Coordinates of C-alpha atoms (C1' of nucleotides) in Angstrom, one line a residue:
Chain A
M1 CA -6.8 -14.8 -42.1
D2 CA -4.4 -17.0 -44.0
K3 CA -6.0 -18.8 -46.9
I4 CA -5.4 -22.4 -46.2
T5 CA -5.3 -24.5 -49.4
D6 CA -4.7 -27.9 -48.1
R7 CA -7.8 -29.7 -47.0
R8 CA -5.9 -31.8 -44.4
V9 CA -4.7 -28.7 -42.6
R10 CA -8.2 -27.3 -42.5
K11 CA -9.6 -30.5 -41.1
T12 CA -6.9 -30.7 -38.4
K13 CA -7.2 -27.1 -37.3
A14 CA -11.0 -27.4 -37.2
A15 CA -10.8 -30.6 -35.1
L16 CA -8.5 -29.0 -32.6
R17 CA -10.6 -25.9 -32.5
G18 CA -13.7 -27.9 -31.8
A19 CA -12.1 -30.0 -29.2
L20 CA -10.8 -27.0 -27.5
V21 CA -14.2 -25.4 -27.3
K22 CA -15.7 -28.5 -25.8
L23 CA -13.0 -28.8 -23.2
M24 CA -13.3 -25.1 -22.3
E25 CA -16.9 -25.5 -21.6
K26 CA -16.0 -27.9 -18.8
K27 CA -12.7 -26.6 -17.5
S28 CA -10.5 -23.5 -17.6
I29 CA -7.7 -23.3 -20.2
Q30 CA -4.9 -23.9 -17.7
E31 CA -6.2 -27.4 -17.0
I32 CA -6.2 -28.5 -20.6
S33 CA -3.1 -30.3 -21.7
V34 CA -2.0 -30.8 -25.3
K35 CA -2.2 -34.6 -24.7
E36 CA -5.8 -34.4 -23.6
L37 CA -6.8 -32.0 -26.4
C38 CA -5.4 -34.3 -29.0
E39 CA -6.9 -37.4 -27.6
K40 CA -10.3 -35.6 -27.6
C41 CA -10.3 -35.2 -31.3
D42 CA -8.0 -38.1 -32.3
I43 CA -5.2 -36.0 -33.6
N44 CA -1.6 -37.1 -33.2
R45 CA 0.2 -34.9 -30.7
S46 CA 3.1 -34.4 -33.1
T47 CA 0.6 -33.0 -35.6
F48 CA -0.5 -30.4 -33.0
Y49 CA 3.1 -29.2 -32.7
L50 CA 3.2 -29.0 -36.4
H51 CA 0.8 -26.0 -36.2
Y52 CA 0.9 -24.6 -32.6
T53 CA 3.4 -24.2 -29.9
D54 CA 1.0 -24.9 -27.1
V55 CA -2.6 -24.7 -26.0
Y56 CA -2.5 -20.9 -25.4
N57 CA -1.0 -20.4 -28.8
L58 CA -3.9 -22.3 -30.3
L59 CA -6.4 -20.1 -28.4
Q60 CA -4.6 -16.9 -29.5
M61 CA -4.9 -18.0 -33.1
I62 CA -8.6 -18.6 -32.7
E63 CA -9.0 -15.3 -31.0
K64 CA -7.2 -13.5 -33.7
E65 CA -9.4 -15.0 -36.3
M66 CA -12.5 -14.1 -34.4
L67 CA -11.4 -10.5 -34.0
L68 CA -10.6 -10.3 -37.8
E69 CA -14.0 -11.7 -38.6
L70 CA -15.8 -9.3 -36.2
N71 CA -13.9 -6.4 -37.8
A72 CA -14.8 -7.6 -41.2
V73 CA -18.5 -7.8 -40.3
L74 CA -18.5 -4.2 -39.1
E75 CA -16.0 -2.9 -41.6
D76 CA -18.1 -3.3 -44.8
F77 CA -20.8 -1.4 -43.1
E78 CA -20.7 2.2 -44.2
L79 CA -22.3 4.9 -42.1
P80 CA -25.3 6.5 -43.9
K81 CA -24.2 9.9 -42.9
N82 CA -27.0 11.9 -44.4
K83 CA -29.7 9.4 -43.6
P84 CA -31.5 9.5 -40.3
Q85 CA -30.0 7.0 -37.8
A86 CA -31.7 3.6 -38.1
S87 CA -33.2 2.1 -35.0
P88 CA -32.1 -0.2 -33.5
S89 CA -28.4 0.5 -34.2
P90 CA -27.4 -1.6 -37.2
I91 CA -23.9 -2.0 -35.6
M92 CA -25.4 -3.4 -32.5
C93 CA -27.5 -5.8 -34.5
K94 CA -24.5 -7.0 -36.4
I95 CA -22.6 -7.6 -33.3
F96 CA -25.4 -9.7 -31.8
K97 CA -25.7 -11.6 -34.9
F98 CA -22.0 -12.3 -35.1
L99 CA -22.1 -13.6 -31.6
A100 CA -25.0 -15.8 -32.3
S101 CA -23.3 -17.4 -35.3
N102 CA -20.3 -18.1 -33.2
A103 CA -22.2 -18.8 -30.0
D104 CA -20.2 -21.7 -28.5
M105 CA -16.8 -20.1 -29.0
C106 CA -18.0 -16.6 -28.0
R107 CA -19.6 -17.9 -24.8
V108 CA -16.4 -19.7 -23.9
L109 CA -14.1 -16.7 -24.6
L110 CA -16.4 -13.9 -23.3
C111 CA -18.0 -15.5 -20.2
N112 CA -17.2 -17.4 -17.1
N113 CA -13.7 -18.7 -17.5
G114 CA -13.0 -16.6 -20.5
D115 CA -10.1 -14.5 -21.6
M116 CA -10.1 -11.1 -20.1
A117 CA -7.6 -9.7 -22.7
F118 CA -9.9 -10.9 -25.5
V119 CA -12.8 -9.1 -23.9
E120 CA -10.8 -6.0 -23.8
E121 CA -10.0 -6.2 -27.5
V122 CA -13.7 -6.7 -28.2
K123 CA -14.4 -3.7 -26.2
G124 CA -11.9 -1.7 -28.2
I125 CA -13.5 -2.7 -31.5
V126 CA -17.0 -2.0 -30.3
R127 CA -15.9 1.3 -28.8
I128 CA -14.5 2.6 -32.1
K129 CA -17.3 1.3 -34.4
F130 CA -20.2 2.1 -32.0
M131 CA -19.0 5.5 -31.1
S132 CA -18.5 6.5 -34.7
E133 CA -22.1 5.6 -35.3
W134 CA -23.3 7.5 -32.1
Q135 CA -21.2 10.5 -32.1
S136 CA -23.7 12.4 -34.1
R137 CA -26.3 11.7 -31.5
I138 CA -24.2 12.4 -28.5
N139 CA -23.8 16.0 -27.5
S140 CA -20.2 15.6 -26.1
S141 CA -18.1 18.6 -25.3
A142 CA -15.1 16.2 -24.9
N143 CA -14.2 17.0 -21.3
E144 CA -12.2 14.9 -18.9
Q145 CA -15.1 12.8 -17.8
T146 CA -16.3 11.9 -21.3
E147 CA -13.9 9.0 -21.6
Y148 CA -15.3 7.5 -18.4
V149 CA -18.8 7.9 -19.9
Y150 CA -17.7 6.0 -23.0
T151 CA -16.1 3.3 -20.8
F152 CA -19.4 3.0 -18.9
I153 CA -21.5 2.6 -22.0
I154 CA -19.2 0.1 -23.7
S155 CA -18.8 -1.9 -20.6
G156 CA -22.5 -1.9 -20.1
C157 CA -23.2 -3.1 -23.6
I158 CA -20.5 -5.9 -23.3
G159 CA -22.0 -6.9 -20.0
I160 CA -25.5 -7.3 -21.6
L161 CA -24.0 -9.2 -24.4
Q162 CA -22.2 -11.6 -21.9
E163 CA -25.4 -12.1 -19.9
W164 CA -27.3 -12.9 -23.1
L165 CA -24.7 -15.5 -24.1
R166 CA -24.6 -16.9 -20.6
R167 CA -28.4 -17.5 -20.6
G168 CA -28.2 -19.3 -23.9
M169 CA -29.5 -16.5 -26.1
P170 CA -33.2 -16.7 -25.2
K171 CA -34.0 -13.6 -27.3
S172 CA -33.2 -12.9 -31.0
A173 CA -30.3 -10.7 -31.9
D174 CA -32.7 -8.0 -33.1
E175 CA -34.6 -8.0 -29.8
M176 CA -31.3 -7.6 -27.9
A177 CA -30.3 -4.7 -30.1
Q178 CA -33.5 -3.1 -29.3
I179 CA -33.1 -3.6 -25.6
V180 CA -29.7 -1.9 -25.7
E181 CA -31.1 0.9 -27.9
K182 CA -33.8 1.5 -25.4
I183 CA -31.3 1.8 -22.5
L184 CA -29.2 4.2 -24.5
V185 CA -31.8 6.5 -25.9
S186 CA -33.5 6.9 -22.5
G187 CA -30.4 6.8 -20.5
V188 CA -27.4 8.1 -22.4
A189 CA -29.2 10.8 -24.3
S190 CA -28.9 13.0 -21.3
L191 CA -25.3 12.2 -20.6
S192 CA -23.9 15.3 -22.1
F193 CA -22.2 17.1 -19.3
Chain B
M1 CA -10.6 -15.6 7.1
D2 CA -8.9 -18.1 9.3
K3 CA -7.1 -16.5 12.1
I4 CA -3.5 -17.5 11.7
T5 CA -1.6 -17.7 15.1
D6 CA 1.8 -18.9 13.9
R7 CA 4.0 -16.0 12.7
R8 CA 5.9 -18.5 10.4
V9 CA 2.7 -19.4 8.5
R10 CA 1.8 -15.7 8.1
K11 CA 5.2 -14.8 6.8
T12 CA 5.2 -17.8 4.3
K13 CA 1.7 -17.0 3.0
A14 CA 2.4 -13.3 2.7
A15 CA 5.7 -13.9 0.8
L16 CA 3.9 -16.3 -1.6
R17 CA 1.2 -13.8 -2.1
G18 CA 3.5 -11.0 -2.8
A19 CA 5.5 -13.0 -5.2
L20 CA 2.4 -14.1 -7.1
V21 CA 1.3 -10.4 -7.5
K22 CA 4.6 -9.4 -8.8
L23 CA 4.7 -12.3 -11.3
M24 CA 1.2 -11.7 -12.4
E25 CA 2.0 -8.1 -13.3
K26 CA 4.4 -9.4 -16.0
K27 CA 2.8 -12.7 -17.1
S28 CA -0.5 -14.5 -17.0
I29 CA -1.2 -17.1 -14.3
Q30 CA -0.8 -20.1 -16.7
E31 CA 2.8 -19.2 -17.2
I32 CA 3.7 -19.2 -13.6
S33 CA 5.1 -22.4 -12.1
V34 CA 5.4 -23.4 -8.5
K35 CA 9.1 -23.6 -8.9
E36 CA 9.4 -20.0 -10.2
L37 CA 7.1 -18.6 -7.7
C38 CA 8.9 -20.2 -4.8
E39 CA 12.3 -19.2 -6.1
K40 CA 11.0 -15.6 -6.4
C41 CA 10.3 -15.3 -2.7
D42 CA 12.9 -17.8 -1.5
I43 CA 10.4 -20.3 -0.1
N44 CA 11.1 -24.0 -0.3
R45 CA 8.9 -25.7 -2.8
S46 CA 7.9 -28.3 -0.2
T47 CA 6.7 -25.6 2.0
F48 CA 4.4 -24.3 -0.8
Y49 CA 2.7 -27.8 -1.0
L50 CA 2.3 -27.6 2.8
H51 CA -0.3 -24.9 2.2
Y52 CA -1.6 -25.1 -1.4
T53 CA -2.1 -27.7 -4.0
D54 CA -1.0 -25.5 -7.0
V55 CA -0.7 -21.9 -8.1
Y56 CA -4.4 -21.7 -9.0
N57 CA -5.3 -22.9 -5.5
L58 CA -3.2 -20.1 -4.1
L59 CA -4.9 -17.5 -6.3
Q60 CA -8.3 -18.9 -5.2
M61 CA -7.5 -18.5 -1.6
I62 CA -6.4 -14.9 -2.2
E63 CA -9.5 -14.2 -4.1
K64 CA -11.7 -15.7 -1.4
E65 CA -10.0 -13.5 1.2
M66 CA -10.5 -10.4 -1.0
L67 CA -14.2 -11.1 -1.5
L68 CA -14.7 -11.6 2.2
E69 CA -12.9 -8.4 2.9
L70 CA -15.0 -6.5 0.3
N71 CA -18.1 -8.0 1.7
A72 CA -17.1 -7.0 5.3
V73 CA -16.3 -3.4 4.2
L74 CA -19.8 -3.1 2.7
E75 CA -21.6 -5.2 5.3
D76 CA -21.1 -3.0 8.3
F77 CA -22.6 -0.2 6.3
E78 CA -26.2 0.2 7.3
L79 CA -28.6 2.0 4.9
P80 CA -29.9 5.2 6.4
K81 CA -33.4 4.5 5.3
N82 CA -35.0 7.7 6.5
K83 CA -32.2 10.0 5.7
P84 CA -32.0 11.5 2.3
Q85 CA -29.6 9.6 0.0
A86 CA -26.0 10.8 0.4
S87 CA -24.1 12.0 -2.6
P88 CA -21.9 10.5 -3.9
S89 CA -23.1 7.0 -3.1
P90 CA -21.3 5.9 0.1
I91 CA -21.2 2.4 -1.2
M92 CA -19.4 3.5 -4.3
C93 CA -17.0 5.4 -2.3
K94 CA -16.2 2.4 -0.1
I95 CA -15.7 0.2 -3.1
F96 CA -13.3 2.6 -4.7
K97 CA -11.4 3.0 -1.4
F98 CA -11.3 -0.7 -1.0
L99 CA -9.8 -1.1 -4.4
A100 CA -7.3 1.7 -3.7
S101 CA -6.0 0.0 -0.6
N102 CA -5.6 -3.2 -2.4
A103 CA -4.6 -1.7 -5.7
D104 CA -1.8 -4.0 -6.8
M105 CA -3.8 -7.2 -6.2
C106 CA -7.0 -5.7 -7.6
R107 CA -5.4 -4.5 -10.8
V108 CA -3.9 -7.9 -11.3
L109 CA -7.2 -9.7 -10.6
L110 CA -9.6 -7.3 -12.3
C111 CA -7.7 -6.0 -15.3
N112 CA -5.7 -7.2 -18.3
N113 CA -4.8 -10.9 -17.6
G114 CA -7.2 -11.0 -14.6
D115 CA -9.6 -13.6 -13.5
M116 CA -13.0 -13.4 -15.3
A117 CA -14.8 -15.6 -12.6
F118 CA -13.5 -13.2 -10.0
V119 CA -14.8 -10.2 -11.9
E120 CA -18.2 -11.9 -12.0
E121 CA -18.2 -12.4 -8.3
V122 CA -17.4 -8.8 -7.7
K123 CA -20.2 -7.9 -10.0
G124 CA -22.5 -10.1 -7.9
I125 CA -21.5 -8.3 -4.7
V126 CA -21.7 -4.8 -6.2
R127 CA -25.0 -5.6 -7.7
I128 CA -26.7 -6.7 -4.5
K129 CA -25.2 -3.9 -2.3
F130 CA -25.6 -1.2 -4.8
M131 CA -29.0 -2.0 -6.0
S132 CA -30.3 -2.2 -2.4
E133 CA -29.0 1.4 -2.0
W134 CA -30.5 2.6 -5.2
Q135 CA -33.8 0.8 -5.3
S136 CA -35.5 3.7 -3.6
R137 CA -34.3 6.0 -6.3
I138 CA -35.1 3.8 -9.3
N139 CA -38.7 3.6 -10.4
S140 CA -38.6 0.0 -11.6
S141 CA -41.7 -1.8 -12.5
A142 CA -39.7 -5.2 -12.6
N143 CA -40.4 -6.1 -16.1
E144 CA -38.4 -8.4 -18.3
Q145 CA -35.9 -5.8 -19.4
T146 CA -35.1 -4.6 -15.9
E147 CA -32.6 -7.3 -15.4
Y148 CA -30.7 -6.2 -18.5
V149 CA -30.7 -2.6 -17.2
Y150 CA -29.2 -3.7 -14.0
T151 CA -26.6 -5.8 -15.9
F152 CA -25.8 -2.7 -17.9
I153 CA -25.4 -0.4 -15.0
I154 CA -23.2 -2.9 -12.9
S155 CA -21.1 -3.7 -15.9
G156 CA -20.6 -0.1 -16.7
C157 CA -19.5 0.6 -13.1
I158 CA -17.1 -2.3 -13.1
G159 CA -15.7 -1.1 -16.4
I160 CA -15.0 2.4 -15.0
L161 CA -13.4 0.8 -12.0
Q162 CA -11.2 -1.3 -14.2
E163 CA -10.2 1.6 -16.3
W164 CA -9.3 3.6 -13.2
L165 CA -7.1 0.8 -11.9
R166 CA -5.5 0.4 -15.3
R167 CA -4.6 4.0 -15.5
G168 CA -2.9 3.9 -12.1
M169 CA -5.7 5.6 -10.1
P170 CA -5.0 9.2 -11.2
K171 CA -8.1 10.5 -9.4
S172 CA -9.1 10.0 -5.8
A173 CA -11.7 7.4 -4.8
D174 CA -14.2 10.2 -3.9
E175 CA -13.7 11.9 -7.2
M176 CA -14.4 8.6 -9.0
A177 CA -17.5 8.0 -7.0
Q178 CA -18.7 11.4 -8.0
I179 CA -18.2 10.6 -11.6
V180 CA -20.1 7.5 -11.4
E181 CA -22.8 9.3 -9.5
K182 CA -23.0 11.9 -12.2
I183 CA -23.4 9.3 -14.9
L184 CA -26.1 7.5 -13.0
V185 CA -28.2 10.5 -11.9
S186 CA -28.2 12.1 -15.4
G187 CA -28.5 8.7 -17.2
V188 CA -30.1 6.0 -15.2
A189 CA -32.8 8.3 -13.5
S190 CA -34.8 8.1 -16.7
L191 CA -34.4 4.3 -17.1
S192 CA -37.7 3.4 -15.9
F193 CA -39.6 1.8 -18.7
Chain C
dT1 C1' 13.7 -19.5 29.6
dA2 C1' 12.9 -24.1 29.0
dT3 C1' 10.1 -27.4 26.4
dG4 C1' 6.9 -29.6 23.6
dA5 C1' 4.8 -28.6 19.2
dT6 C1' 5.0 -27.6 14.7
dA7 C1' 6.5 -25.1 10.6
dA8 C1' 10.2 -24.8 7.2
dT9 C1' 14.1 -26.9 5.0
dA10 C1' 16.7 -30.2 2.3
dA11 C1' 17.5 -34.1 -0.5
dA12 C1' 15.9 -37.9 -3.0
dC13 C1' 12.6 -39.9 -5.8
dT14 C1' 8.6 -41.2 -9.1
dT15 C1' 5.5 -39.7 -12.4
dG16 C1' 3.7 -37.6 -16.4
dG17 C1' 3.3 -34.1 -19.8
dT18 C1' 6.3 -31.6 -22.9
dG19 C1' 8.6 -30.8 -27.0
dT20 C1' 11.6 -32.8 -30.6
dT21 C1' 13.3 -36.0 -34.0
dG22 C1' 13.5 -39.2 -37.9
dA23 C1' 11.3 -42.6 -40.5
dT24 C1' 7.1 -44.1 -42.6
dT25 C1' 2.4 -43.7 -44.4
dA26 C1' -1.4 -41.3 -46.4
dA27 C1' -3.7 -37.6 -48.6
dT28 C1' -3.9 -33.7 -51.7
dC29 C1' -3.2 -30.9 -55.7
dG30 C1' -2.1 -30.1 -60.4
Chain D
dC1 C1' -0.1 -40.5 -62.3
dG2 C1' 3.6 -38.2 -59.7
dA3 C1' 5.6 -34.8 -56.8
dT4 C1' 4.6 -32.6 -52.7
dT5 C1' 3.4 -32.1 -48.3
dA6 C1' 0.6 -33.3 -44.2
dA7 C1' -0.3 -36.7 -40.7
dT8 C1' 1.2 -40.6 -38.1
dC9 C1' 4.1 -43.5 -35.2
dA10 C1' 7.7 -44.7 -32.0
dA11 C1' 11.3 -43.3 -29.3
dC12 C1' 13.7 -40.1 -26.6
dA13 C1' 15.6 -36.5 -23.2
dC14 C1' 13.9 -33.1 -20.3
dC15 C1' 11.9 -30.9 -16.5
dA16 C1' 8.2 -29.3 -13.4
dA17 C1' 5.1 -31.5 -10.4
dG18 C1' 4.0 -33.7 -6.4
dT19 C1' 5.5 -36.9 -2.5
dT20 C1' 8.2 -38.6 1.3
dT21 C1' 11.4 -38.7 5.1
dA22 C1' 14.7 -36.9 8.1
dT23 C1' 16.5 -32.8 10.0
dT24 C1' 16.6 -28.1 11.6
dA25 C1' 14.6 -23.7 13.1
dT26 C1' 11.0 -21.2 15.0
dC27 C1' 7.1 -20.4 17.8
dA28 C1' 3.6 -20.3 21.6
dT29 C1' 3.2 -20.7 26.3
dA30 C1' 3.6 -22.4 30.9

DNA sequence: TATGATAATAAACTTGGTGTTGATTAATCG
DNA sequence: CGATTAATCAACACCAAGTTTATTATCATA
């Protein structure tokens, strides 16, 4: 993420970002015009074009930042290779907490009228991080079907995570991580073909 | 689905539908203009407005038809309540076959730059049909977490199905249904908390 | 196959968002 | 403070959107 020195730029981008989230809660991205977006947050339309080419470009920038942030949150976490695995999964906990701290934007991007490409990128990140944590627990003889099993598990986790956001996060991040944990240990443990 | 008597209308709608799929394989729906769409299939722009209000309206109509068709395919299937459960799940087989027979459109709607709302509707259908088939096999004491387990399973199945479409359907529908079956019987069977 | 109905076309038009430009004002940083 | 740079404002050309009307082509069917 580029370090922005000028306070004016920070304010402008934050205003546009906030307005976009509010608009996306009510309508899909296609229906949002640059004009409407700028009026919403009282930013001159010319100023918008100073930073972004169009509404989708703005969304892409936001998504890119989110992905970098998510990666950063999971990056600094080093696997305790010799320690016994913690329960619930620390990575799952971190993911849920990250979502909670960016709830509005995440709900908009991951649920209802969200961006499918973005969901796929999140799946990719979760897949890598999560599988590296779990590979010691999973007795996988890497056959043809293993990939589909991974896909199943990751998609299932993302689905739960979407449902949680959609319902307004009624449970805590830790509770959610435990629910996922429960499903995995009692379900996936026997998934070794 | 409305029964269209006039051949001209059928041809027009089919042409627009085909052109939309082709365009959506290359770009996202937001980038497709009515002008471009009509030029692609050599339909007068006025003719388009005779049937649809805009590109999204056209897409919605297509989605609605697809959902009705999917429902119809699964509807006429009556559960053999007294018979032993078939393997692999007949419902899963039908779903995979339905996808295969509408592969281009399904891949466009369910994968990469697809429509998240549409995916959610498919999830809803699969959830109802599939769970009614499986409820006899699942020992569920309908507690708080059961809903999340269902979400996990359905999302996992949809994820596999997306992956299959994305890869160009390298396996047959029956093979895929068996893979899902395998994951469920060795994984979900023990999911009764 | 003739005919009344209706779908598709073509051309012309208004509207409104888009994207750009250049000049001016305001805020920031050092 | 002073230099720099961001934000604003007004004006502009452009083009897709959406509508309208008249005309042509196609269809269903008696």
